[in-house]
Coordinates of C-alpha atoms and ligand atoms in Angstrom, one line a residue:
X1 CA -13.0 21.1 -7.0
X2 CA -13.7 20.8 -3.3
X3 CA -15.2 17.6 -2.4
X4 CA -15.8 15.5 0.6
X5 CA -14.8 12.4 -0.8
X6 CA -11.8 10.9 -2.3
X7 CA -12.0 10.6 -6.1
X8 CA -9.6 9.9 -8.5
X9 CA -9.4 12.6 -11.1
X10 CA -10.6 10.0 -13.9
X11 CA -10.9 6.6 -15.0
X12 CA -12.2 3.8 -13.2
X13 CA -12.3 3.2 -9.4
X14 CA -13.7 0.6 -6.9
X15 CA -12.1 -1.2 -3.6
X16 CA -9.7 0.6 -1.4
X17 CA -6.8 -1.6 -1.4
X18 CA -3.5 -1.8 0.9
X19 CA -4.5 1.1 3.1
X20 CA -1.0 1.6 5.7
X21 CA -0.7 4.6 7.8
X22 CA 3.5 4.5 6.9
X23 CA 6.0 7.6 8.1
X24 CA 3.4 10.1 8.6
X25 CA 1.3 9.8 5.2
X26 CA -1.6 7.6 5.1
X27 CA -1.7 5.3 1.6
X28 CA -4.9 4.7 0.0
X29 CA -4.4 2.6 -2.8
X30 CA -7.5 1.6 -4.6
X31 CA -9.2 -0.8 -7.6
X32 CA -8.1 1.3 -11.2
X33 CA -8.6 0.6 -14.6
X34 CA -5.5 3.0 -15.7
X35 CA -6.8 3.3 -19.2
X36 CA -10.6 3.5 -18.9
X37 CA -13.9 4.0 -17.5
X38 CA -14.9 0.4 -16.9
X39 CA -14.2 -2.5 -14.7
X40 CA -11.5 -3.8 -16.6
X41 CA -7.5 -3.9 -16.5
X42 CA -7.6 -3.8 -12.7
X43 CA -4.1 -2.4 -10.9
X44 CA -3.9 -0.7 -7.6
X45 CA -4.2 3.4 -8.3
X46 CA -2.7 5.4 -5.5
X47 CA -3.3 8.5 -3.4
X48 CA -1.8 9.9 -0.2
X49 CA -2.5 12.1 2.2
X50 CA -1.1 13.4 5.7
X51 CA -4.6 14.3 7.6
X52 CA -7.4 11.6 5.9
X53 CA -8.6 14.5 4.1
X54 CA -6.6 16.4 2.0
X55 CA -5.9 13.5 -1.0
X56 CA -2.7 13.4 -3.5
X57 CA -2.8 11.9 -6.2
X58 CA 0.1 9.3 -7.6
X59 CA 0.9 7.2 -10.6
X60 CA -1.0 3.8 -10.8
X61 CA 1.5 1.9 -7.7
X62 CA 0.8 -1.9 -9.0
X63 CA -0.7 -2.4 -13.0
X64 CA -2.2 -5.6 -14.6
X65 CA 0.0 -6.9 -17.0
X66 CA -0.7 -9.7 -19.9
X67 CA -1.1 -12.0 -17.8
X68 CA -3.0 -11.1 -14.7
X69 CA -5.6 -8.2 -13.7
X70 CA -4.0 -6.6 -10.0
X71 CA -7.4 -7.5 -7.7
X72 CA -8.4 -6.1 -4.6
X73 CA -5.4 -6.9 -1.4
X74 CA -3.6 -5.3 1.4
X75 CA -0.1 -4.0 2.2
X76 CA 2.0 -4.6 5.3
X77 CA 5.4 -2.7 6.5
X78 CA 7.4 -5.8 6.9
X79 CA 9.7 -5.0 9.9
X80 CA 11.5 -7.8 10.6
X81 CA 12.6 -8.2 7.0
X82 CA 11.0 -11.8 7.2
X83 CA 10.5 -11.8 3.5
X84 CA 13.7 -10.5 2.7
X85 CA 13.0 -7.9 0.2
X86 CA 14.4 -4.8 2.3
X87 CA 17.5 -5.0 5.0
X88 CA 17.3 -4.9 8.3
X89 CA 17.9 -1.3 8.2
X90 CA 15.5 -0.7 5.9
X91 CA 12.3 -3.0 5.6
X92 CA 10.0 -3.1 2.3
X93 CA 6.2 -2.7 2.3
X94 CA 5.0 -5.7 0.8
X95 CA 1.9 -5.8 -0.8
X96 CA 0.0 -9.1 -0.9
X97 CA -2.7 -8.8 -3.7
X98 CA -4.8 -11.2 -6.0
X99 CA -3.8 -12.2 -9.5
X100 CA -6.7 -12.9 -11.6
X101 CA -5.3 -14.2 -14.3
X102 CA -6.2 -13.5 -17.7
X103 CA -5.7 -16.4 -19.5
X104 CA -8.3 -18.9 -17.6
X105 CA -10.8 -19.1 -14.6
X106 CA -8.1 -18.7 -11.7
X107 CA -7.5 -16.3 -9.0
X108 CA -4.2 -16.7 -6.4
X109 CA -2.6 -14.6 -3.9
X110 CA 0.4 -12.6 -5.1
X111 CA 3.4 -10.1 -3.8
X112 CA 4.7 -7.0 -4.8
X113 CA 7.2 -4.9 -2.7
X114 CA 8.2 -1.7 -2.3
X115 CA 11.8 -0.1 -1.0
X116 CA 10.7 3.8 -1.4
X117 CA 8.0 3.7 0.7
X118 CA 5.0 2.9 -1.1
X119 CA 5.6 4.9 -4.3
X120 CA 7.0 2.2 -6.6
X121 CA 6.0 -1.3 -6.4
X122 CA 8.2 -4.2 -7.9
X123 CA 6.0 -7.8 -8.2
X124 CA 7.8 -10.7 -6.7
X125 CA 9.3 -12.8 -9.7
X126 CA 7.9 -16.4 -8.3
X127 CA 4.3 -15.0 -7.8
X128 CA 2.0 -16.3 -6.9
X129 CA 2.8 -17.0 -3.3
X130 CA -0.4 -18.8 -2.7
X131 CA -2.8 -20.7 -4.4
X132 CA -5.7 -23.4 -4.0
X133 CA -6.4 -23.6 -7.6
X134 CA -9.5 -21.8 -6.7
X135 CA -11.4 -19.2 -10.0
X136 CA -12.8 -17.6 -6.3
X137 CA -10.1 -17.4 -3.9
X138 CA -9.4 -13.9 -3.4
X139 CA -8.9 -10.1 -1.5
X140 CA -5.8 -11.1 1.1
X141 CA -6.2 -9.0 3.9
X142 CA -3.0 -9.7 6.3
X143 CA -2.1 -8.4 9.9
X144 CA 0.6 -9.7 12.2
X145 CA -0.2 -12.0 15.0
X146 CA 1.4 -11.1 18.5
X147 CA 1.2 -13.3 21.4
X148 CA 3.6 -13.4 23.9
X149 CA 6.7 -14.9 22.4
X150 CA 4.7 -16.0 19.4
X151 CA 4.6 -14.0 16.4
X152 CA 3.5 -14.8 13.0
X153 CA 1.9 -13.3 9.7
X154 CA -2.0 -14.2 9.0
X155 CA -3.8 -13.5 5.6
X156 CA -7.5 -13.7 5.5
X157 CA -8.9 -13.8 2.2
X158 CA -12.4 -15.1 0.8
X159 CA -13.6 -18.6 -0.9
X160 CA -16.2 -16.1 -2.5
X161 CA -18.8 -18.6 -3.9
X162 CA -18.3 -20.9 -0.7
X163 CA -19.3 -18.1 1.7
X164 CA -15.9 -18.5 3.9
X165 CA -13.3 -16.8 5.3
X166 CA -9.6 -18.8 4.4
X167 CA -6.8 -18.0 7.4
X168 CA -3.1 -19.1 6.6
X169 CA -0.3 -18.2 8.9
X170 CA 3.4 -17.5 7.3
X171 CA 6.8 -16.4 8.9
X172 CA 8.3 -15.0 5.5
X173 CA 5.3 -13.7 3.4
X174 CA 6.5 -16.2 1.2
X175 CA 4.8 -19.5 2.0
X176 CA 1.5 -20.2 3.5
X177 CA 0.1 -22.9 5.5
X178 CA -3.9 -23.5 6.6
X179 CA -4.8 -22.5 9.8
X180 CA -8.8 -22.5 9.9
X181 CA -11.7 -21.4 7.8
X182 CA -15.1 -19.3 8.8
X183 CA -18.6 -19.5 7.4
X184 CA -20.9 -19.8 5.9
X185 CA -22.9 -17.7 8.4
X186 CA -24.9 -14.9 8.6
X187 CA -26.0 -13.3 5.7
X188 CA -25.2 -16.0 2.8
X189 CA -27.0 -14.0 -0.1
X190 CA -24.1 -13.4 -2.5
X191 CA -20.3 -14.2 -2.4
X192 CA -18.6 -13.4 0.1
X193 CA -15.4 -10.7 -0.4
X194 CA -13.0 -8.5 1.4
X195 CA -12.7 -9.8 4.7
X196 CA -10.6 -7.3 7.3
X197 CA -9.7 -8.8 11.2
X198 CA -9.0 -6.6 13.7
X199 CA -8.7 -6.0 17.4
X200 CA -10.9 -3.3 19.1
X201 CA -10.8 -2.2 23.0
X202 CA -14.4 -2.2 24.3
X203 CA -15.1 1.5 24.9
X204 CA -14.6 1.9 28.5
X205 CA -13.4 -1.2 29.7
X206 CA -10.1 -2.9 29.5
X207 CA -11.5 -5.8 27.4
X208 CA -10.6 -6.5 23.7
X209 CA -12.8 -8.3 21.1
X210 CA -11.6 -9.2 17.6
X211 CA -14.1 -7.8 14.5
X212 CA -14.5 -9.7 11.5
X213 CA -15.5 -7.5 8.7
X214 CA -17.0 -9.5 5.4
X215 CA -18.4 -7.8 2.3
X216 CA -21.0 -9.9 0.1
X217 CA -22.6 -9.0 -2.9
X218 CA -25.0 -9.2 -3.7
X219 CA -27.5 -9.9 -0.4
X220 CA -26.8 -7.1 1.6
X221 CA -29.1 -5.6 3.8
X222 CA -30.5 -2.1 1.1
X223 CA -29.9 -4.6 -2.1
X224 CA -27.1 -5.5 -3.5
X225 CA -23.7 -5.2 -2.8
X226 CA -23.5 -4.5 1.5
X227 CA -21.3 -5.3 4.3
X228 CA -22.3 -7.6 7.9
X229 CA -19.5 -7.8 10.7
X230 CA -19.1 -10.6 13.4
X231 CA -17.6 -9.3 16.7
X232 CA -15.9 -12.2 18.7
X233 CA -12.3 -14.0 19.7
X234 CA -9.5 -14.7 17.7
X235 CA -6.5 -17.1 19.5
X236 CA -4.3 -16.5 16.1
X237 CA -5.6 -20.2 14.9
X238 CA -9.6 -19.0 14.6
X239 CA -12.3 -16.6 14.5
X240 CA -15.0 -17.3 16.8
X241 CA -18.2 -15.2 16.6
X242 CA -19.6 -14.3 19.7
X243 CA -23.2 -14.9 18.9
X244 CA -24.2 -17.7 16.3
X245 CA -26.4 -16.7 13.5
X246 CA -28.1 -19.1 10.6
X247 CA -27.7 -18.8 7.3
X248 CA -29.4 -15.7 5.9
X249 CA -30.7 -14.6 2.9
X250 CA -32.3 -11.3 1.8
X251 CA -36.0 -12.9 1.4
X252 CA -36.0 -13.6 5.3
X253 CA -36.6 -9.7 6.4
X254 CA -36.3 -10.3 10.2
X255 CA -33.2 -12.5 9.7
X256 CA -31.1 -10.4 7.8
X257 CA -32.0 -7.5 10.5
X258 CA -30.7 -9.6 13.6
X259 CA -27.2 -9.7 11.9
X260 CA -24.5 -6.6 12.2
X261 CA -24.5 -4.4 9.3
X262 CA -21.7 -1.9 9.0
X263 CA -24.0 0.5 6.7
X264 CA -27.8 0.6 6.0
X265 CA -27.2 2.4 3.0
X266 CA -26.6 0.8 -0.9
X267 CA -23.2 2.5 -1.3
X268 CA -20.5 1.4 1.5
X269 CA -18.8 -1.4 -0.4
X270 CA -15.6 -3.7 0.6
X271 CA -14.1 -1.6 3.3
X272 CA -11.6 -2.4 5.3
X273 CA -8.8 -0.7 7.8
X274 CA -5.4 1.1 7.5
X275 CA -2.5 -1.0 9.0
X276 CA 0.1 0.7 10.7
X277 CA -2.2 2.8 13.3
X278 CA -2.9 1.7 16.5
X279 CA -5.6 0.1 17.8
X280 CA -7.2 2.3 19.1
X281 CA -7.3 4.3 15.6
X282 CA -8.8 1.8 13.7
X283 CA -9.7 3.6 10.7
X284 CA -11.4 2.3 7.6
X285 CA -12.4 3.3 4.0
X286 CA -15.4 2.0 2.2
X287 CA -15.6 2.0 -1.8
X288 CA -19.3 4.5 -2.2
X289 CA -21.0 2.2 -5.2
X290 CA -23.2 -0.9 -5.4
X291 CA -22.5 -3.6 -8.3
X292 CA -25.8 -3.6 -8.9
X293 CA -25.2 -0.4 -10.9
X294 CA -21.8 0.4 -10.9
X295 CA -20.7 -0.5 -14.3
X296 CA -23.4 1.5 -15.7
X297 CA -22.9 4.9 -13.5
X298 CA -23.2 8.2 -15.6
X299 CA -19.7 9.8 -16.0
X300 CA -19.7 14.0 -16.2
X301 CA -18.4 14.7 -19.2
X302 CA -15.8 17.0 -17.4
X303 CA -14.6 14.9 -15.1
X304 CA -14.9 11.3 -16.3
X305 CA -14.4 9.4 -13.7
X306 CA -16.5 6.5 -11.8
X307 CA -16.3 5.7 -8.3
X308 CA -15.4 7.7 -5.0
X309 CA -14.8 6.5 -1.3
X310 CA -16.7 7.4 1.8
X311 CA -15.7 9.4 4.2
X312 CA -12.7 7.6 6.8
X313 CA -14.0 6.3 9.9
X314 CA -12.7 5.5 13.1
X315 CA -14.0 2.3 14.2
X316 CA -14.9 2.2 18.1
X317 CA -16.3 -0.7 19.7
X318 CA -19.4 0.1 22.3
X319 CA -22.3 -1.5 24.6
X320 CA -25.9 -0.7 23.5
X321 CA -28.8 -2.8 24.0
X322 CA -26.7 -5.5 26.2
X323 CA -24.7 -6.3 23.3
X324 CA -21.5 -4.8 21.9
X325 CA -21.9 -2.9 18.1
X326 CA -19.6 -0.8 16.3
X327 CA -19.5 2.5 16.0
X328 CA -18.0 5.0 13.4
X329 CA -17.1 8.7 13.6
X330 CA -16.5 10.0 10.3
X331 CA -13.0 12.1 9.8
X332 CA -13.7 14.8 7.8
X333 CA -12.8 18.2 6.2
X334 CA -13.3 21.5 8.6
X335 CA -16.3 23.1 8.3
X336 CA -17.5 26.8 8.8
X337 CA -20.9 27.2 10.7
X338 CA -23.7 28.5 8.1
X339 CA -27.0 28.3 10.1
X340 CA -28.1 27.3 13.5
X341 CA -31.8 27.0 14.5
X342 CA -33.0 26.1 18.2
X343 CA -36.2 25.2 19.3
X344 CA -38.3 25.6 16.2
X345 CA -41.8 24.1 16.0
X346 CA -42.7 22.1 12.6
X347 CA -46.0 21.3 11.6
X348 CA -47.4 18.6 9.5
X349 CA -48.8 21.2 6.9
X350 CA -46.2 23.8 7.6
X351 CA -43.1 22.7 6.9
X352 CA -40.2 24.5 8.7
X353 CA -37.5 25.8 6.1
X354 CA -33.9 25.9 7.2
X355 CA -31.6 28.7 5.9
X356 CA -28.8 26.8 4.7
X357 CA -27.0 29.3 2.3
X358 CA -24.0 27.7 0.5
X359 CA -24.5 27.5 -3.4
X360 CA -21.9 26.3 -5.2
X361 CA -20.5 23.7 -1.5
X362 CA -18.4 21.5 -1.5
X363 CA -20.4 19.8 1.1
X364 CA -22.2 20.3 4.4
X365 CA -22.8 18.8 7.9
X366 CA -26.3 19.2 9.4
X367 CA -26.6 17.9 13.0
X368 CA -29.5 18.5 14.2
X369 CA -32.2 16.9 16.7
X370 CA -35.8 16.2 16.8
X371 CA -38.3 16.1 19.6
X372 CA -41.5 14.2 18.8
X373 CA -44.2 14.8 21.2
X374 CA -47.1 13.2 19.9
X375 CA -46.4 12.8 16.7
X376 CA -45.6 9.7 14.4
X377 CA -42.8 11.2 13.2
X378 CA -41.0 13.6 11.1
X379 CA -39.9 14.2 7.6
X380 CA -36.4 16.4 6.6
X381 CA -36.6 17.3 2.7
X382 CA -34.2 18.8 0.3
X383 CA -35.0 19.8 -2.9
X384 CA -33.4 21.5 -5.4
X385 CA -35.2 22.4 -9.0
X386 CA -36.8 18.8 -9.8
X387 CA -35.0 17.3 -7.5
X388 CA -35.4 15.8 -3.9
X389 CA -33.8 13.6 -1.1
X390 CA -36.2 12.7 1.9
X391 CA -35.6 11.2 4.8
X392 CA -38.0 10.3 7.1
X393 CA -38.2 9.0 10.6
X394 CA -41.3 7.1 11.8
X395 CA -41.3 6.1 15.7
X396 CA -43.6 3.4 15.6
X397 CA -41.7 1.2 13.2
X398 CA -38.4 2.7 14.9
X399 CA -36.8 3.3 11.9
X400 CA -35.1 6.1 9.5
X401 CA -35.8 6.0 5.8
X402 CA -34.0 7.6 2.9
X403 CA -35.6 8.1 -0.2
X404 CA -33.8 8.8 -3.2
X405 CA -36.2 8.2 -5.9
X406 CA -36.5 12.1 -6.3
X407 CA -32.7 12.5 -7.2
X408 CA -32.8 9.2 -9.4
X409 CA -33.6 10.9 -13.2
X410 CA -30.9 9.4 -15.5
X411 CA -29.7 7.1 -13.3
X412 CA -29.2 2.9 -13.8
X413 CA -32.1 1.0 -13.3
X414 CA -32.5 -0.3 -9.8
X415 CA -31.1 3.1 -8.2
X416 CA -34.2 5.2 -7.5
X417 CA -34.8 3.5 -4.4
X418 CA -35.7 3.8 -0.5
X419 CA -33.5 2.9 2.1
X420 CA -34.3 1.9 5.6
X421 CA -32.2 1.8 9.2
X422 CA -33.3 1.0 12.4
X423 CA -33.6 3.8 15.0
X424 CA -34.4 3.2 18.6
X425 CA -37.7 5.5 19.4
X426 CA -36.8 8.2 22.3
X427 CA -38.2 11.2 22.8
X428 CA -35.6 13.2 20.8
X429 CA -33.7 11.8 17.9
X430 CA -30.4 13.2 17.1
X431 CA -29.1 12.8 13.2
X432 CA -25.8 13.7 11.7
X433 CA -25.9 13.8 8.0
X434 CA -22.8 14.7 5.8
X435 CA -24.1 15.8 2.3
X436 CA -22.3 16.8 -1.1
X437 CA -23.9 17.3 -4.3
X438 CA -24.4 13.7 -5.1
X439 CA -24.1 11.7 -1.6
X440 CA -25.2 11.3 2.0
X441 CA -24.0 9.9 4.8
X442 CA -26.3 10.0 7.7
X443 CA -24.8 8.6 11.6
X444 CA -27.9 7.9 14.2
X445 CA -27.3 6.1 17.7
X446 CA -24.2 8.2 18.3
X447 CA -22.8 6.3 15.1
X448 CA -23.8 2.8 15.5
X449 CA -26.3 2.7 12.7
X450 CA -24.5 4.4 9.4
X451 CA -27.0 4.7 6.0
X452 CA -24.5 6.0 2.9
X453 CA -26.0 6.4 0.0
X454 CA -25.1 8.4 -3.7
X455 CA -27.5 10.5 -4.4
X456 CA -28.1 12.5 -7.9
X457 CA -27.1 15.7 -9.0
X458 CA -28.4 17.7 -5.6
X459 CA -26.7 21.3 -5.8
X460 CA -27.8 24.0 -3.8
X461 CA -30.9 22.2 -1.9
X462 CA -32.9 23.9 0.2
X463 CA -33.8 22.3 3.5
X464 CA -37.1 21.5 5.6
X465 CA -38.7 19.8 8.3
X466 CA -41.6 18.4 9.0
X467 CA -43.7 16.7 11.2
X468 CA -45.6 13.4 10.4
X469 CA -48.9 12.9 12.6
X470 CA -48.6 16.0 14.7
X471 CA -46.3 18.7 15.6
X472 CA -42.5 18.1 16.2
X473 CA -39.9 20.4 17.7
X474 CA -36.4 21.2 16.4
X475 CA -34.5 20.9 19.6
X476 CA -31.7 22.0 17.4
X477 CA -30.0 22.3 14.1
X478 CA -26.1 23.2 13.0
X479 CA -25.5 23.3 9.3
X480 CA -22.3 24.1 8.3
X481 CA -20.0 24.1 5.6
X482 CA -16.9 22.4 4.1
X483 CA -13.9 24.1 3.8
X484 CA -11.3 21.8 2.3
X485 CA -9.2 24.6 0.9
X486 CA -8.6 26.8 4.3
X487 CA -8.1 23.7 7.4
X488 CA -7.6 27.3 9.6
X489 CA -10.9 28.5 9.0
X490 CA -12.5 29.2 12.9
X491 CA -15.7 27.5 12.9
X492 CA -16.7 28.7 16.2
X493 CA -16.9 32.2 15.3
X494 CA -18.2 32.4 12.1
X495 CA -20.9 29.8 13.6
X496 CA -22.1 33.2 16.3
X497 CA -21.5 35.7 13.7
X498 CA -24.9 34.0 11.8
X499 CA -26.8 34.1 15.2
Ligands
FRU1 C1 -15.1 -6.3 -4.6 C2 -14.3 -7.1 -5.7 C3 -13.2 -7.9 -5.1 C4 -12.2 -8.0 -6.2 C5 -12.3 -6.7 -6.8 C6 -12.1 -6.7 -8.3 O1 -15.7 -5.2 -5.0 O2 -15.2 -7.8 -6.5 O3 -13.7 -9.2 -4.6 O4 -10.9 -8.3 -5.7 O5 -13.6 -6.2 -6.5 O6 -12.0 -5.4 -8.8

């Protein structure tokens, strides 16, 4: 089956873990339970891919054993041959990953290596390489430091229940030593997990900034499990956050809205960056669930699997408002133009309908812009049998709702809910919303607010606008189609042929 995002073709899946771009392939490894449904006997599943779309699937890369379960971690292509696992020649991938042990309350940072580039992993006989004889200490995340003459190896990974980022510096992979610690700050609501450091250029200028990406769960900004980022300066020693914020916790609505979010939606979960790319492809992966009700997702009977990632998404850095935010363009599959509507009035009671022909898709894009005029605001609705998705946008609170209650039937409690992102007002406002049969990922602001949310069982909607308050135009709307299986398909004429 086509689909928009990665998912493995059964079992159990959460985190991305380890993702290298390494000799032309890009490596998604990934939370697995090899022999089940459920969140249990964690080892590091593995896919590849040469384009960040089309996804092979491999043989479980790392596996628990009896006496640890393989948590989430990260992989780096170790060079110099510091650690000593490769030659020279001939450097190993080393993968630097969290043992949780089996046997008792404990969690340690561990190795495993690789010689045959990434398809078979072998763990490092005096594991674990790290450990503060912590139960919370885990998700290593490490990237090479490069200053001048100085180089070294940091790994970031989380005290979960202390809210804190841990950095340790190493030459060999092998042994650690404390450099500095971050937090608690921000948004303090749950533990803290999956951290990911990175440089970024500022759009435009010749300035860098470092981004510190942290995960928490729950006490993120739609419920449940979400994911804030710091932007600031990092001198290989410390992280230091550009702007200061308290501690924040979900009760304290206006707080949690002054932080960064990297997705306004309940479903973009521990995500974090491919090594091996440069900079200025900074690309990361998000895990599309919430704990809130991930254990308890239905499964299709004919495909039982659990769990999917969102689309990739390359990370820019860019003013707006004074400050700086990030901003992600989605990577995605190439798409055939279906419909295309311009300057199309919708009324409150007369909804506009847009043909958007595609039964049986693996997935759409619908760009599409809204004037306003005098109205409050306007509504976009698919439906399909029973089922609906609406999202709305309503200028005076400068925000964009999604509303999945309408595609919640059989789902955990806690899912049928309504999402909510802010939206600067201006006269016209642009949305880009990737939508398969049971997600949505909707991009505002040029991609500098992101709302990702699952959605149920929506095949085949139909589509309409609407305007809240008054009459709204549609300056203009492109739907088009996935087309996984044919990359050569030419949008651009198909696109005029509909006209
Ligand atoms: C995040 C997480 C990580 C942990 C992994 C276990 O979703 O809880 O902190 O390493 O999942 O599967």
């Amino acid at each position: 089956m086509n689909r928009l995002h990665f998912a493995p073709r059964s079992n159990w899946m959460n985190d991305p873990n380890g993702l290298i771009f390494h000799r032309g392939r890009y490596h998604l490894y990934f939370q697995c339970n090899p022999i089940g449904i459920d969140h249990r006997n964690l080892s590091w599943g593995h896919a590849s891919s040469t384009d960040l779309v089309h996804w092979e699937e491999h043989p479980v890369a790392i596996p628990f054993d009896g006496s640890e379960e393989v948590f989430s971690g990260s992989i780096v292509l170790d060079a110099g041959n510091t650690s000593g696992f490769g030659t020279d020649a001939d450097p190993a991938l080393v993968a630097i990953y969290t043992s949780e042990s089996t046997e008792r309350a404990h969690e340690a940072q561990s190795l495993a290596f690789s010689t045959d580039d990434g398809m078979t992993w072998t763990k490092y006989a005096r594991n674990p390489v790290l450990d503060r004889d912590s139960a919370h200490f885990r998700d290593p995340k490490v990237i090479r430091w490069e200053n001048g003459a100085e180089s070294y190896w940091v790994l970031l990974a989380v005290e979960a229940e202390d809210r804190q980022v841990v950095l340790y510096r190493s030459d060999d992979l092998l042994t650690w030593t404390h450099l500095s610690s971050f937090g608690p700050e921000g948004a303090v609501g749950g533990v803290w997990e999956c951290p990911d450091l990175f440089p970024l250029q500022v759009a435009g200028t010749q300035q860098t900034r470092w981004v510190l990406i942290v995960s928490l769960n729950p006490g993120g900004i739609a419920g449940g499990s979400g994911t804030q980022y710091f932007i600031g300066e990092f001198d290989g020693r410390e992280f230091t956050p550009e702007e200061r914020h308290p501690e924040t916790v979900p009760d304290d609505e206006g707080g949690m809205l002054a932080l960064d979010w990297l997705d306004y939606g309940r479903d973009c979960y521990a995500g974090v960056t491919f090594a091996g790319l440069p900079d200025d492809h900074r690309t990361l992966i998000a895990w599309m669930s919430n704990w809130d009700y991930a254990r308890t997702f239905p499964v299709a009977p004919e495909r039982p699997s659990r769990g999917r990632m969102t689309l990739p998404r390359r990370l820019s850095l860019v003013p707006a408002g004074g400050r700086l935010v990030l901003r992600q363009e989605p990577i995605a599959p190439a798409v055939v133009g279906i419909a295309r509507l311009e300057d199309i009035e919708a009324g409150e009671t007369l909804p506009t309908p847009v043909p958007i022909p595609a039964p049986g898709s693996a997935g759409r894009r619908i760009e599409f812009a809204v004037a306003l005029g005098d109205a409050r605001g306007f509504a976009v609705r698919f439906e399909a049998g029973d089922r609906s998705l609406e999202l709305a946008y309503d200028a005076e609170a400068q925000q964009l709702s999604c509303d999945r209650r309408g595609a919640s039937q059989g789902f955990p409690e806690g899912f049928a809910s309504v999402q909510r992102m802010p939206v600067a007002a201006a006269p016209e406002i642009p949305l880009a919303l990737w939508l398969d049969e049971d997600s949505v990922e909707i991009y505002a602001e040029d991609g500098t607010r992101v709302l990702t949310d699952l959605i149920g069982d929506l095949r085949a909607p139909s589509m309409s606008v609407r305007g809240v308050g008054g009459t709204v135009r549609l300056v203009h709307l492109t739907a088009s189609d996935v087309t996984r299986a044919d990359a050569s398909a030419a949008p651009v004429a198909a696109l005029h042929q509909m006209n």
